[in-house]
Short mmCIF file of C-alpha atoms (C1' of nucleotides) in Angstrom, two decimals:
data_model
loop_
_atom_site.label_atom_id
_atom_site.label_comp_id
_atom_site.label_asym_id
_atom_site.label_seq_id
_atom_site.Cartn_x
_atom_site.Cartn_y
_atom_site.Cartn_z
CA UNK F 290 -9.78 -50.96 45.30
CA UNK F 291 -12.06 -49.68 48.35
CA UNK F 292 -15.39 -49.48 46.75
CA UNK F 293 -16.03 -49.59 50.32
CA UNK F 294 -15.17 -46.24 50.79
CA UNK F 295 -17.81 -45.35 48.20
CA UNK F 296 -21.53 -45.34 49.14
CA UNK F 297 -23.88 -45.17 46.48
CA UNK F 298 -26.32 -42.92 48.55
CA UNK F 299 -25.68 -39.38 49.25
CA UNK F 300 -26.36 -38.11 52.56
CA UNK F 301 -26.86 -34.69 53.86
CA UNK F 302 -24.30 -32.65 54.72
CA UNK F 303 -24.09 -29.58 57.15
CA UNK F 304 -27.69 -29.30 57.21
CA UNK F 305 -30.16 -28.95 60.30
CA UNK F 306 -32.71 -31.81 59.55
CA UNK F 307 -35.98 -30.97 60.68
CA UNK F 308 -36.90 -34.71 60.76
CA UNK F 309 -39.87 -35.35 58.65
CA UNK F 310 -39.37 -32.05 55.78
CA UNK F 311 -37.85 -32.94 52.73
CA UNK F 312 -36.54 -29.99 51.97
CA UNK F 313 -33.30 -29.40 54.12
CA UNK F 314 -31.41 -26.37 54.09
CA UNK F 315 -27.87 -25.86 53.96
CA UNK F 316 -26.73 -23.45 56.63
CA UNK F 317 -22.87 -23.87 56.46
CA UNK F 318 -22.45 -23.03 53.28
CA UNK F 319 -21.23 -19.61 51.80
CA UNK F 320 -22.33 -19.81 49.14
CA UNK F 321 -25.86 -19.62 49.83
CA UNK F 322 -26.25 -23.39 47.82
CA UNK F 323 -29.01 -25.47 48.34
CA UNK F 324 -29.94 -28.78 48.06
CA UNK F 325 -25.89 -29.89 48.16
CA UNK F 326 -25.73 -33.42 49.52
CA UNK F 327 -21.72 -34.71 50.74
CA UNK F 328 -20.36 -37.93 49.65
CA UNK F 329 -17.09 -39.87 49.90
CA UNK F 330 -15.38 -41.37 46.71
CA UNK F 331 -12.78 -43.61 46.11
CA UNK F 332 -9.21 -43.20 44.63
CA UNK F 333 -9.98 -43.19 40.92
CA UNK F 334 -13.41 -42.96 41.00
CA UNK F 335 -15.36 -41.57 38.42
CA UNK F 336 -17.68 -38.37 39.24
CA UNK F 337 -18.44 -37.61 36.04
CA UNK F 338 -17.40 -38.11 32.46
CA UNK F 339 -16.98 -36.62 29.22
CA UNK F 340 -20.53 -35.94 27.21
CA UNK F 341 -22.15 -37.13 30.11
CA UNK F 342 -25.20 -34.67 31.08
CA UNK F 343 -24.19 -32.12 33.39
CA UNK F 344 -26.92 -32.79 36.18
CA UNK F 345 -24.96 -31.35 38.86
CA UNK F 346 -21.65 -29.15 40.18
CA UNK F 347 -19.37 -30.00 42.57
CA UNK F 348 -17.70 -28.83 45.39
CA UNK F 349 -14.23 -30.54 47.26
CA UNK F 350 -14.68 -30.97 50.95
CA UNK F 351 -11.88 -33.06 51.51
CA UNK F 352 -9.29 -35.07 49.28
CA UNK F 353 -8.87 -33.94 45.63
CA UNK F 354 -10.12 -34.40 42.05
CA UNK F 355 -8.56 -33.77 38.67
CA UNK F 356 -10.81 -33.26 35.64
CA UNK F 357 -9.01 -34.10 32.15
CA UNK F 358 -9.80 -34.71 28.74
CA UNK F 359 -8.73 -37.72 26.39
CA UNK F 360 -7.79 -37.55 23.14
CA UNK F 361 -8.80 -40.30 20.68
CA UNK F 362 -5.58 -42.42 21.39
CA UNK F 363 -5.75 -42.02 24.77
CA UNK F 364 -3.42 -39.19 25.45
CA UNK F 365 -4.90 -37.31 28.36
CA UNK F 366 -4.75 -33.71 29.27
CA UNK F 367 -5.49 -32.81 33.44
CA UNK F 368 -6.91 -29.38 33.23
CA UNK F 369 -6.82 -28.91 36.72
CA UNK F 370 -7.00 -30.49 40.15
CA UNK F 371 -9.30 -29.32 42.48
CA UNK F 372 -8.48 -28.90 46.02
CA UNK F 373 -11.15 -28.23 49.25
CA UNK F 374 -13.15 -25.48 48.74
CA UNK F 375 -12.95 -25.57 45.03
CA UNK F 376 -16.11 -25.85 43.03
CA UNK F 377 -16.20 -27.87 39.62
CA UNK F 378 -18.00 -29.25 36.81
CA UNK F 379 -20.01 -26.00 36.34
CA UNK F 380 -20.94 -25.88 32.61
CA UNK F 381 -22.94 -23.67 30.48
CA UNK F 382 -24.18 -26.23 27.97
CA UNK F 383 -25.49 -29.57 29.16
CA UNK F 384 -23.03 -31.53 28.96
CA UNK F 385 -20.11 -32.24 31.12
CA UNK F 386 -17.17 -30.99 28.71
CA UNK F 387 -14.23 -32.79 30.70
CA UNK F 388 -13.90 -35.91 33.32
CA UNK F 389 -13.70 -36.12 36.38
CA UNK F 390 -12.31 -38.60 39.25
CA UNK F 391 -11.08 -38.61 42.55
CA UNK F 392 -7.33 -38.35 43.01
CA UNK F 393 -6.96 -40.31 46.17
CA UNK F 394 -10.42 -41.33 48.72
CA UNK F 395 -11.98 -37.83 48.37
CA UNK F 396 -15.54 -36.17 49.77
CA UNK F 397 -17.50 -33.83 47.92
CA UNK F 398 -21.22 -31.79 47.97
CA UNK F 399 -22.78 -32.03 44.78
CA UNK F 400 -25.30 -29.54 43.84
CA UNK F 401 -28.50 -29.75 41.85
CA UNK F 402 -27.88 -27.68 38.54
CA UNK F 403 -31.22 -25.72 38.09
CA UNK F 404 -31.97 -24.10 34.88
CA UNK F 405 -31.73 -21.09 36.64
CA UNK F 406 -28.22 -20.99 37.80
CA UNK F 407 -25.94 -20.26 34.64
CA UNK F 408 -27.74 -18.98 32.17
CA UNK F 409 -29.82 -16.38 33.95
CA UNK F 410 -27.39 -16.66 37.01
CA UNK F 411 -28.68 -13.29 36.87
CA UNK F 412 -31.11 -13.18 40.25
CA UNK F 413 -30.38 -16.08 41.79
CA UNK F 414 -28.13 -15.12 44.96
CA UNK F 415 -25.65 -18.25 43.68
CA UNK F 416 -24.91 -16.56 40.52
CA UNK F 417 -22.16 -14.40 42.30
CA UNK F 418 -20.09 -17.63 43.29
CA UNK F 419 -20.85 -19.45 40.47
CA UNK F 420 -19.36 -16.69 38.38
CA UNK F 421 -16.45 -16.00 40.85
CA UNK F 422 -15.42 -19.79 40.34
CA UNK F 423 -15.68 -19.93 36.66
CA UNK F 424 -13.36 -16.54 36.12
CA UNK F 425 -11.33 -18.24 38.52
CA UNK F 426 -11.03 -21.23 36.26
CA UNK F 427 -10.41 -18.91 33.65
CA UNK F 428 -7.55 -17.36 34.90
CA UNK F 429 -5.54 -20.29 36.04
CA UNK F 430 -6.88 -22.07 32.22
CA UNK F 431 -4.92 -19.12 30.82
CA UNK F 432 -1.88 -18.86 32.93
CA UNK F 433 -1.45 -22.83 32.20
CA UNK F 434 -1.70 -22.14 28.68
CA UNK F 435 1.28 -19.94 29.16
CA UNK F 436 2.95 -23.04 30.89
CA UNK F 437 2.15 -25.32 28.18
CA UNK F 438 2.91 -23.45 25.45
CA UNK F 439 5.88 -21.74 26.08
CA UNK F 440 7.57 -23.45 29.60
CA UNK F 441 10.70 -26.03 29.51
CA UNK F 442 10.33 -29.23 31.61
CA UNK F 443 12.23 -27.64 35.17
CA UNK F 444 10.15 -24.32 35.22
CA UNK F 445 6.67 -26.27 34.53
CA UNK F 446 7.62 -28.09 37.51
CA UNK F 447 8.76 -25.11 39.91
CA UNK F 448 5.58 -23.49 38.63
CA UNK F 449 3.51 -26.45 39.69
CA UNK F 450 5.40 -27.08 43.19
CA UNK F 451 4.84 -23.19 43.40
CA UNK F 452 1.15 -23.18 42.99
CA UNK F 453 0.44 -26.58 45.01
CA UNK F 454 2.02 -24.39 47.90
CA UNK F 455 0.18 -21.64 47.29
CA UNK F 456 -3.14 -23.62 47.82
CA UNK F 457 -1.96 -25.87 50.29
CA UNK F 458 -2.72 -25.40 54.52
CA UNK F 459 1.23 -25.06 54.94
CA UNK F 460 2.78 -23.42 51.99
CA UNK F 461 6.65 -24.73 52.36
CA UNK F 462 5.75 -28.23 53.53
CA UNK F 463 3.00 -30.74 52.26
CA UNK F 464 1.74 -33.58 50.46
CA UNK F 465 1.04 -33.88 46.88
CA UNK F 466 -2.54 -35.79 46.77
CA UNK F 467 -1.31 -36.77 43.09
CA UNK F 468 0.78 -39.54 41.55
CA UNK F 469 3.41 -38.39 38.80
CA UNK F 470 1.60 -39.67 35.73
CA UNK F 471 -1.44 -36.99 37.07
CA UNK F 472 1.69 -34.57 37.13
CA UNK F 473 2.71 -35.00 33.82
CA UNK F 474 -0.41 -35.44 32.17
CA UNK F 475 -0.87 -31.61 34.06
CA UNK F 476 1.94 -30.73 32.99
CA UNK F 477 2.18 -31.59 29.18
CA UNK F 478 5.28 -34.09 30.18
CA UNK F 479 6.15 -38.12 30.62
CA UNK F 480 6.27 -39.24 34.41
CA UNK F 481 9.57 -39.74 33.32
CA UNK F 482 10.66 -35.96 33.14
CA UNK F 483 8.66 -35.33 35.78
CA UNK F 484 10.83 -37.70 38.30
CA UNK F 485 14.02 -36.18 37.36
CA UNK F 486 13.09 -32.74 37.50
CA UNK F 487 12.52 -33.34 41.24
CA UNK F 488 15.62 -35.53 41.67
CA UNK F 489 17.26 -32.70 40.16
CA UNK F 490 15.82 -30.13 42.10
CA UNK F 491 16.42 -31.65 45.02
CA UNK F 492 19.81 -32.57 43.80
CA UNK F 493 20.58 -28.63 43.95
CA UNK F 494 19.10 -28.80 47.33
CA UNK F 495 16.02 -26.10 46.22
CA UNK F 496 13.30 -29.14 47.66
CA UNK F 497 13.75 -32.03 49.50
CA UNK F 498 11.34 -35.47 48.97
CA UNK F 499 11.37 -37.32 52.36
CA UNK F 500 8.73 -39.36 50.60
CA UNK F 501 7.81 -39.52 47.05
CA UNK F 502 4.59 -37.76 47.97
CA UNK F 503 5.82 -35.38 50.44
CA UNK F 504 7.59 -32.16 49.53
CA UNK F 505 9.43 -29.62 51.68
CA UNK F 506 10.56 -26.44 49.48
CA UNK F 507 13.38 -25.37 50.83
CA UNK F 508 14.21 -22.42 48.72
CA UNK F 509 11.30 -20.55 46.72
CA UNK F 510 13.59 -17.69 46.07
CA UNK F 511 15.18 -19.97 43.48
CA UNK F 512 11.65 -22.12 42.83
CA UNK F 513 10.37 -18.72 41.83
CA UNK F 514 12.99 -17.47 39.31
CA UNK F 515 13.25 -20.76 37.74
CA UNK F 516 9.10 -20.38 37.08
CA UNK F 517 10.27 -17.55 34.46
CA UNK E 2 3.22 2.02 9.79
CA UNK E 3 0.24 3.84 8.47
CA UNK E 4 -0.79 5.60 11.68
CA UNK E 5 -2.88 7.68 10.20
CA UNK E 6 -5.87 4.45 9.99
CA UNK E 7 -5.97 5.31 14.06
CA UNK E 8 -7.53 7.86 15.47
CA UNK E 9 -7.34 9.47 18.89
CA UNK E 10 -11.29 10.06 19.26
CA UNK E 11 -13.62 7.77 19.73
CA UNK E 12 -16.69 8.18 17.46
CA UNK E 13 -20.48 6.88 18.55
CA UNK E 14 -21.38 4.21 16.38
CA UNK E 15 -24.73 2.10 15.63
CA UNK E 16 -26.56 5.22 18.36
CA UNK E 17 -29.85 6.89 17.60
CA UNK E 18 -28.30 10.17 18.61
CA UNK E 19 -31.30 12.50 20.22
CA UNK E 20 -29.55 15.98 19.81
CA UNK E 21 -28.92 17.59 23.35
CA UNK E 22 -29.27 14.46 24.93
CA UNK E 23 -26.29 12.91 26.58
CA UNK E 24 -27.15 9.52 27.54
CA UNK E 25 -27.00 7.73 24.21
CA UNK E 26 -28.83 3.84 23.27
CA UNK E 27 -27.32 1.75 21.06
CA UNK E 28 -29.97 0.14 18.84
CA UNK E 29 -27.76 -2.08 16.52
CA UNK E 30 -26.43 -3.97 19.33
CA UNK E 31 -27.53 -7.67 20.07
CA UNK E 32 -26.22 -6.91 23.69
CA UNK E 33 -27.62 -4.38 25.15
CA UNK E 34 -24.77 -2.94 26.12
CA UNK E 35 -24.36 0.99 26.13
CA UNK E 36 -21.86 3.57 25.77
CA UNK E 37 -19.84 1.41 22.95
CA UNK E 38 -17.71 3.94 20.75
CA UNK E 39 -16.33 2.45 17.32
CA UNK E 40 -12.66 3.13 16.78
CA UNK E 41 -10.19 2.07 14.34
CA UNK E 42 -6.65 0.78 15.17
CA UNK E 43 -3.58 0.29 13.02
CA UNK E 44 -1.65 -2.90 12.50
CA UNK E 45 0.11 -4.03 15.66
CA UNK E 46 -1.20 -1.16 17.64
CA UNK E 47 -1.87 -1.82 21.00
CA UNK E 48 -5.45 -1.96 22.31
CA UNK E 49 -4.00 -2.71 26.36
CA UNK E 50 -1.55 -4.30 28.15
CA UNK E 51 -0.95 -6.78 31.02
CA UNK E 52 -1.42 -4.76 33.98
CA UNK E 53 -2.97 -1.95 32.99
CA UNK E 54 -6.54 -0.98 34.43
CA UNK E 55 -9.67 -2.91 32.75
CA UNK E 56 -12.01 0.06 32.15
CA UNK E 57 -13.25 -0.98 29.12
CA UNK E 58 -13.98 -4.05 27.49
CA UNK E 59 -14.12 -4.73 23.40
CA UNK E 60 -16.04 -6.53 20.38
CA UNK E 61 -14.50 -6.99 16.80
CA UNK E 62 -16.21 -5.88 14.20
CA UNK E 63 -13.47 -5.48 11.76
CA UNK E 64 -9.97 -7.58 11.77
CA UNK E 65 -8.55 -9.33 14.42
CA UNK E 66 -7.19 -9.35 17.54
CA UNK E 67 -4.48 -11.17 19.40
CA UNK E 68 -4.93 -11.36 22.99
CA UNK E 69 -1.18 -12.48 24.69
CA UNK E 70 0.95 -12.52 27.60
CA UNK E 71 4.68 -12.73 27.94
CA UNK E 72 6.92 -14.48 30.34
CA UNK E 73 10.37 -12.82 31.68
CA UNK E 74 12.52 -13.09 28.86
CA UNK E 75 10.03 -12.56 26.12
CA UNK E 76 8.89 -15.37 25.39
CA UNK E 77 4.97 -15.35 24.37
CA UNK E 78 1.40 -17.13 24.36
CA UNK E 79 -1.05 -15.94 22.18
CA UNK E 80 -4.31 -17.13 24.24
CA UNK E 81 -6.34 -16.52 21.74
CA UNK E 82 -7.57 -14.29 18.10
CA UNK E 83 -10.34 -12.46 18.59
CA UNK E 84 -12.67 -12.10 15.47
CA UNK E 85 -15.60 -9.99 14.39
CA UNK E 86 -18.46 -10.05 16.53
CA UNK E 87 -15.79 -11.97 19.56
CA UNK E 88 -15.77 -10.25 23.05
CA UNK E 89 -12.50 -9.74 24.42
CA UNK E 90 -10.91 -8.26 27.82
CA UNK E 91 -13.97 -8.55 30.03
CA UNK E 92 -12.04 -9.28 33.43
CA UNK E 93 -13.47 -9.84 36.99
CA UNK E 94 -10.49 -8.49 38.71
CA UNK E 95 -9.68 -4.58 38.08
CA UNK E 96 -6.36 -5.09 36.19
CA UNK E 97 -6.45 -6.74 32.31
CA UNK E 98 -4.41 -9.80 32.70
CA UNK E 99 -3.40 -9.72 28.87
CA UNK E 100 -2.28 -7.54 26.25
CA UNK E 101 -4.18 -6.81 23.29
CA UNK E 102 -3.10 -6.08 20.13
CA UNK E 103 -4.62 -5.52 16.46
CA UNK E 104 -3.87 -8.13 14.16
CA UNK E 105 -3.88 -6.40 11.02
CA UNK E 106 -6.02 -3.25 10.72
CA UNK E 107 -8.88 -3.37 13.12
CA UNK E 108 -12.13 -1.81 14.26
CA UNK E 109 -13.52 -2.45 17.82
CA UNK E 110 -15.88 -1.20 19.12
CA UNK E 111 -15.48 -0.45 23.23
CA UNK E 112 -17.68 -0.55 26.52
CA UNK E 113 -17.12 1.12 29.65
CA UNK E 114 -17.11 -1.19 32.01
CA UNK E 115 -19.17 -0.09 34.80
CA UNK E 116 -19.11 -1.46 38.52
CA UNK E 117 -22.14 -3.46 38.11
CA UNK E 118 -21.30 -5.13 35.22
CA UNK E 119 -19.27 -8.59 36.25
CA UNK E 120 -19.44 -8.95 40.31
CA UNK E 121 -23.11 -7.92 39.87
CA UNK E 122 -23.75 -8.82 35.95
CA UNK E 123 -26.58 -10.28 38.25
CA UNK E 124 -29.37 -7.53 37.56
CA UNK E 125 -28.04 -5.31 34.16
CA UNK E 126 -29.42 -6.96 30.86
CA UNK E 127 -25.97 -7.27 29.94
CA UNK E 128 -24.95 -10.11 31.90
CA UNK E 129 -25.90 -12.98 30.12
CA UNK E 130 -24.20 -11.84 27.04
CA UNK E 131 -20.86 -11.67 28.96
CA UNK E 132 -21.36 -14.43 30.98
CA UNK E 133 -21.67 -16.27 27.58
CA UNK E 134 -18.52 -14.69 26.12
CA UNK E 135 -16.27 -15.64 29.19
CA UNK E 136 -18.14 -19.18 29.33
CA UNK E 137 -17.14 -19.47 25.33
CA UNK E 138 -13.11 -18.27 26.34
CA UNK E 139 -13.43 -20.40 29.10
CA UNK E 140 -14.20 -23.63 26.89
CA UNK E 141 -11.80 -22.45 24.19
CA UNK E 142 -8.84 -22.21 26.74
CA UNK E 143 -9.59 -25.35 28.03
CA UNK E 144 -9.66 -27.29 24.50
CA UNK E 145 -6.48 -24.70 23.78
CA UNK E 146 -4.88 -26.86 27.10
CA UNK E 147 -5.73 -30.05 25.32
CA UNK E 148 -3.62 -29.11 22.10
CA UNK E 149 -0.81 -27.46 24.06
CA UNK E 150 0.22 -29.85 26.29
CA UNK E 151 -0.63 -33.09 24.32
CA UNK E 152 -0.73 -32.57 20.69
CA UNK E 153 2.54 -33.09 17.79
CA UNK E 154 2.94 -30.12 15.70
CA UNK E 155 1.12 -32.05 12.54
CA UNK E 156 -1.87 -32.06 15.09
CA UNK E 157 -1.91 -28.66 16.35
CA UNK E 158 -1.72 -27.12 12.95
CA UNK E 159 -4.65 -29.13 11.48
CA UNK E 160 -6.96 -28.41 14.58
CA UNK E 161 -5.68 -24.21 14.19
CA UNK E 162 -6.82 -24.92 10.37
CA UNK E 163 -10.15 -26.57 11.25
CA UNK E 164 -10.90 -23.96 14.05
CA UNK E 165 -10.18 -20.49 11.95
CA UNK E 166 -12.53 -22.33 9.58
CA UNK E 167 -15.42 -22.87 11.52
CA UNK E 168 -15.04 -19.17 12.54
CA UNK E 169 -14.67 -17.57 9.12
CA UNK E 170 -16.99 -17.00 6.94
CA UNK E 171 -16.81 -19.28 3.81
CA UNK E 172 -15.20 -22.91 5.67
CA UNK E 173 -12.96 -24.34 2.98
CA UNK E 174 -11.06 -21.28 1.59
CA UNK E 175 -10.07 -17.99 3.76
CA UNK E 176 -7.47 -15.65 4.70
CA UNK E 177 -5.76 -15.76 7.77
CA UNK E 178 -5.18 -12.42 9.24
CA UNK E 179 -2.16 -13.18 11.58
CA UNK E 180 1.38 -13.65 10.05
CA UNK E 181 3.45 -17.37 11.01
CA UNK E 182 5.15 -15.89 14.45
CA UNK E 183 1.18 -15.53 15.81
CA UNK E 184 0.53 -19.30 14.52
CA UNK E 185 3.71 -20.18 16.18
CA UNK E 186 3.16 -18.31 19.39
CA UNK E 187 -0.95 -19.43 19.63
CA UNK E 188 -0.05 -23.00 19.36
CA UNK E 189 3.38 -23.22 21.04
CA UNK E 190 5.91 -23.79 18.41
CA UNK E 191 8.28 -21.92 16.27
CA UNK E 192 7.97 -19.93 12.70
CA UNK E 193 9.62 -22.15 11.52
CA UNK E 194 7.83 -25.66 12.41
CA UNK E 195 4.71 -23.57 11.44
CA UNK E 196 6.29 -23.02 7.96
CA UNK E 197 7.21 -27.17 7.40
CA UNK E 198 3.70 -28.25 8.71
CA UNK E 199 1.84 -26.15 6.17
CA UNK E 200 4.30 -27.44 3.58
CA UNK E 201 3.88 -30.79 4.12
CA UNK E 202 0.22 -30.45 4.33
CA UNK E 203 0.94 -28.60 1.01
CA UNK E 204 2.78 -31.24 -0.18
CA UNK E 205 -0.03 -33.88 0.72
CA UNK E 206 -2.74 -32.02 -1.14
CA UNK E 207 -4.69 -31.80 2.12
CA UNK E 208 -4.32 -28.04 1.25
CA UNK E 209 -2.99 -25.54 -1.11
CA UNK E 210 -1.65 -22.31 -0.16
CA UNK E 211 -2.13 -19.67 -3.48
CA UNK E 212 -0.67 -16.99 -1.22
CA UNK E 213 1.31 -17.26 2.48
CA UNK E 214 -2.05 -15.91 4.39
CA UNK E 215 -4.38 -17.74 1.81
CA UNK E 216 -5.45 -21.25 2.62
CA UNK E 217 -7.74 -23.82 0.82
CA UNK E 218 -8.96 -26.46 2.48
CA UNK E 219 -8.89 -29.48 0.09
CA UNK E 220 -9.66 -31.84 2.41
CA UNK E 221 -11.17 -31.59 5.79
CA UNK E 222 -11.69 -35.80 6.07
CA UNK E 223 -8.00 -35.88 6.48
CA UNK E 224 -7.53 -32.57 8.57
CA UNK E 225 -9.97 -33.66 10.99
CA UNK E 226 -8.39 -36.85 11.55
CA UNK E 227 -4.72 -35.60 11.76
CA UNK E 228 -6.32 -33.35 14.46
CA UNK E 229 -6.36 -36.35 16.59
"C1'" DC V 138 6.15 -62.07 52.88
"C1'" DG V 139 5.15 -61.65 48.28
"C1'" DC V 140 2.36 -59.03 45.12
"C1'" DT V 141 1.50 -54.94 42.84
"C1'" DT V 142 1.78 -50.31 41.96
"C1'" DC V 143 4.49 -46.30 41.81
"C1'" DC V 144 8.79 -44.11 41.25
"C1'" DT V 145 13.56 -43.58 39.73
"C1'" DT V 146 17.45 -44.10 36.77
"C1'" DG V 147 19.99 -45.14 32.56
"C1'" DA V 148 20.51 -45.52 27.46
"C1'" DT V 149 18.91 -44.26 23.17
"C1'" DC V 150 16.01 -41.86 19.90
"C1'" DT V 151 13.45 -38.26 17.66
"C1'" DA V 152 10.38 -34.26 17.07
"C1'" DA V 153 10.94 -29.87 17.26
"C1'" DC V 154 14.24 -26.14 18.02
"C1'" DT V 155 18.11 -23.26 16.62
"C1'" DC V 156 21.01 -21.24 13.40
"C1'" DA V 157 21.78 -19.79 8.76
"C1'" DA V 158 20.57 -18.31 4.35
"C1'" DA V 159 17.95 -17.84 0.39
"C1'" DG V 160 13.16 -16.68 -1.91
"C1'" DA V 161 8.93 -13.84 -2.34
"C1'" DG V 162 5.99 -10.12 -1.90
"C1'" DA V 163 4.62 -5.42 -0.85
"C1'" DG V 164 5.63 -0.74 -0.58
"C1'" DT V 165 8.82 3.32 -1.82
"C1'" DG V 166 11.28 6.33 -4.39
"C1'" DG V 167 14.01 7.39 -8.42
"C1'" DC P 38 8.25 1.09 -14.59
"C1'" DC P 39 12.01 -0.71 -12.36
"C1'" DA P 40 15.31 -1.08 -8.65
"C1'" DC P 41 15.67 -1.24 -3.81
"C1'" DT P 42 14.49 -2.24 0.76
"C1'" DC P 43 12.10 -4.36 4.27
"C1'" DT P 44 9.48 -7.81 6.18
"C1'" DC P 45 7.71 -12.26 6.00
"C1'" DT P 46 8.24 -16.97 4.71
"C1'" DT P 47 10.51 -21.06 3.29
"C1'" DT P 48 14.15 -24.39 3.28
"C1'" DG P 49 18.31 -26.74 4.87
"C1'" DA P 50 21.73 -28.46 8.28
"C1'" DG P 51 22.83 -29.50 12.76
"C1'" DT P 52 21.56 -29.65 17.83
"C1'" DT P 53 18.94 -30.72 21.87
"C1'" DA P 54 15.21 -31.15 25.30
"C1'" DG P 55 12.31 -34.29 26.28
"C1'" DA P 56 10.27 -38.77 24.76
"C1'" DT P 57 10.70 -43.62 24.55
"C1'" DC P 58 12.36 -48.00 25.89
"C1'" DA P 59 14.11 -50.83 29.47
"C1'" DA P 60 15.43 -52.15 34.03
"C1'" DG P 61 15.63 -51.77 38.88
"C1'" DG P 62 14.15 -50.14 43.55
"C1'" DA P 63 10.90 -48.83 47.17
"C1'" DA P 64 6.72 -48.67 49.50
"C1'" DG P 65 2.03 -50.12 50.59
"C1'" DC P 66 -1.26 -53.84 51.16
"C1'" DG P 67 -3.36 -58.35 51.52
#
DNA sequence: CGCTTCCTTGATCTAACTCAAAGAGAGTGG
DNA sequence: CCACTCTCTTTGAGTTAGATCAAGGAAGCG
């Protein structure tokens, strides 16, 4: 594992330094943020965890993260995976309500949670974003709970391939920063159903897999009316 | 259908009404919010559908409400029931992204939703109340993702059990307000599985069941540990 | 080159679905 | 008050989508 990759210091990110102030200021940020600080983490790494105290929010510069849940037995549920630009790990109580790790060596700016910022996101000029990202989470929480609850194995999967796409730099070509197991455990399947729903879609010539990672879609006319 | 329990006007409700005066305050209101009119709705009546402009957002004070959406072929999700004092169809976008419908007769009472109220909750006095009603659907849709995607149907049922508990008023004996097809469609299964889960846990003595919508709890120590 | 991890494929199993029909209430009208 | 209807719920029998169990295969890394 490259605990290399990881440093256990944050550094300043997209910040003029005025050498000798402490207090930097962000000026490539649009979100108007302060005080965010970048750092690179490992494939797998933990960010944050379940119950832990939610000191800070998040934001993907590069790479990917998933957040999920366990269940007592272990069964895990991936809520979402967060792509660059995405924010996450904003909470209204004080504790982190999910996990979170890096799928793959990712960088992210982390940002000081003040007691201002939720609660009475009122004034501050962040609240805007802030809000904007958590009805944002909102909205793809309830589509998925559509998927979940009432999607077969195949259109979970064009649904998924669909939305990866949609998020993606080039939206008929690209690489999926996730292993299956993430993909099921997304997905409310086994790895298992996962891998033959692809095989099978690419069977019917709708994708293609030149690697197991890397996923052309050749026809979304089809992709899209299996989704339902 | 007994229409006749919904009517077409809007009345003023909890206002100190100063004759002459058009703008109204709402005094009985923990939110601040103005403008709310009290209506009642008839069973299965529809409050507003996927699609259809947000102008207004809702509270419960009476009933319940089932917020849903449907795929294609008709297949549905019930996101979530909506009970009194619950905030429901607060969107950021200007189109509802659910339908709503009473579950059982229903009062609500409804807000206009003005222009500064969500992009700009900022300022109003109103924005932390809503902010705290989307954070609370936000946290409920993400444990909802949890049970949907990961749970048997043994698990889900205990957990729906445990949770209209916690919300009702006495804990270990209530009715529910939603027939078995809005268990089914909330948690992902059929009328049927619905039916044999209660049964069993009939059967078990975990509860008892005087009447189809009437549940006793007998014994939470086992729910809350088949809720996994 | 040899691990190790990830992915695919096949065979079997099972939880939940589907289809079918019989209770059980609640409301209506004779 | 009783018979009738309608809707909701339960129960049973059979089916199936997806899970589980069990090998193999491929690709990356040391």
């Amino acid at each position: 594992m490259h605990t290399a990759l990881s440093t256990d210091h944050f550094s300043p990110s997209g910040v003029i330094v005025a050498p000798g102030l402490q207090s930097l200021r962000i000026v490539d940020e649009p979100w108007g943020l302060t005080q965010g600080r970048t750092r690179s983490h490992a494939s797998d790494e933990e960010i944050f965890s379940e119950g832990s105290r939610a000191a800070f929010f998040y934001k993907v510069v590069s790479g990917a993260v998933r957040t999920f849940k366990h269940l007592s037995d272990g069964r895990r549920q991936i809520d979402a995976f967060h792509l660059p630009g995405d924010l996450f790990g904003i909470e209204s109580g004080d504790e982190h309500r999910f996990s979170a790790e890096a799928v793959g060596a990712a960088t992210l700016v982390s940002y000081r949670r003040c007691s201002f910022e939720i609660q009475a996101s009122a004034r501050g000029q962040l609240g805007p974003e802030i809000i904007a990202a958590v009805m944002r989470s909102l909205e793809r929480a309830q589509s998925h709970m559509m998927l979940l609850g009432r999607k077969s194995a195949l259109e979970k999967i064009a649904t998924f391939l669909l939305d990866m796409a949609k998020r993606m730099a080039k939206d008929d070509e690209f690489d999926l920063p996730m292993p299956r197991i993430d993909i099921a455990d997304h997905l409310g399947l086994t790895i298992e159903t996962v891998s033959r729903c692809l095989t099978q879609l690419e069977r019917e010539g709708v994708i293609r897999l030149p690697a197991s990672r890397h996923v052309v879609l050749r026809n979304k006319a089809i992709l899209r009316r299996l989704r339902a």
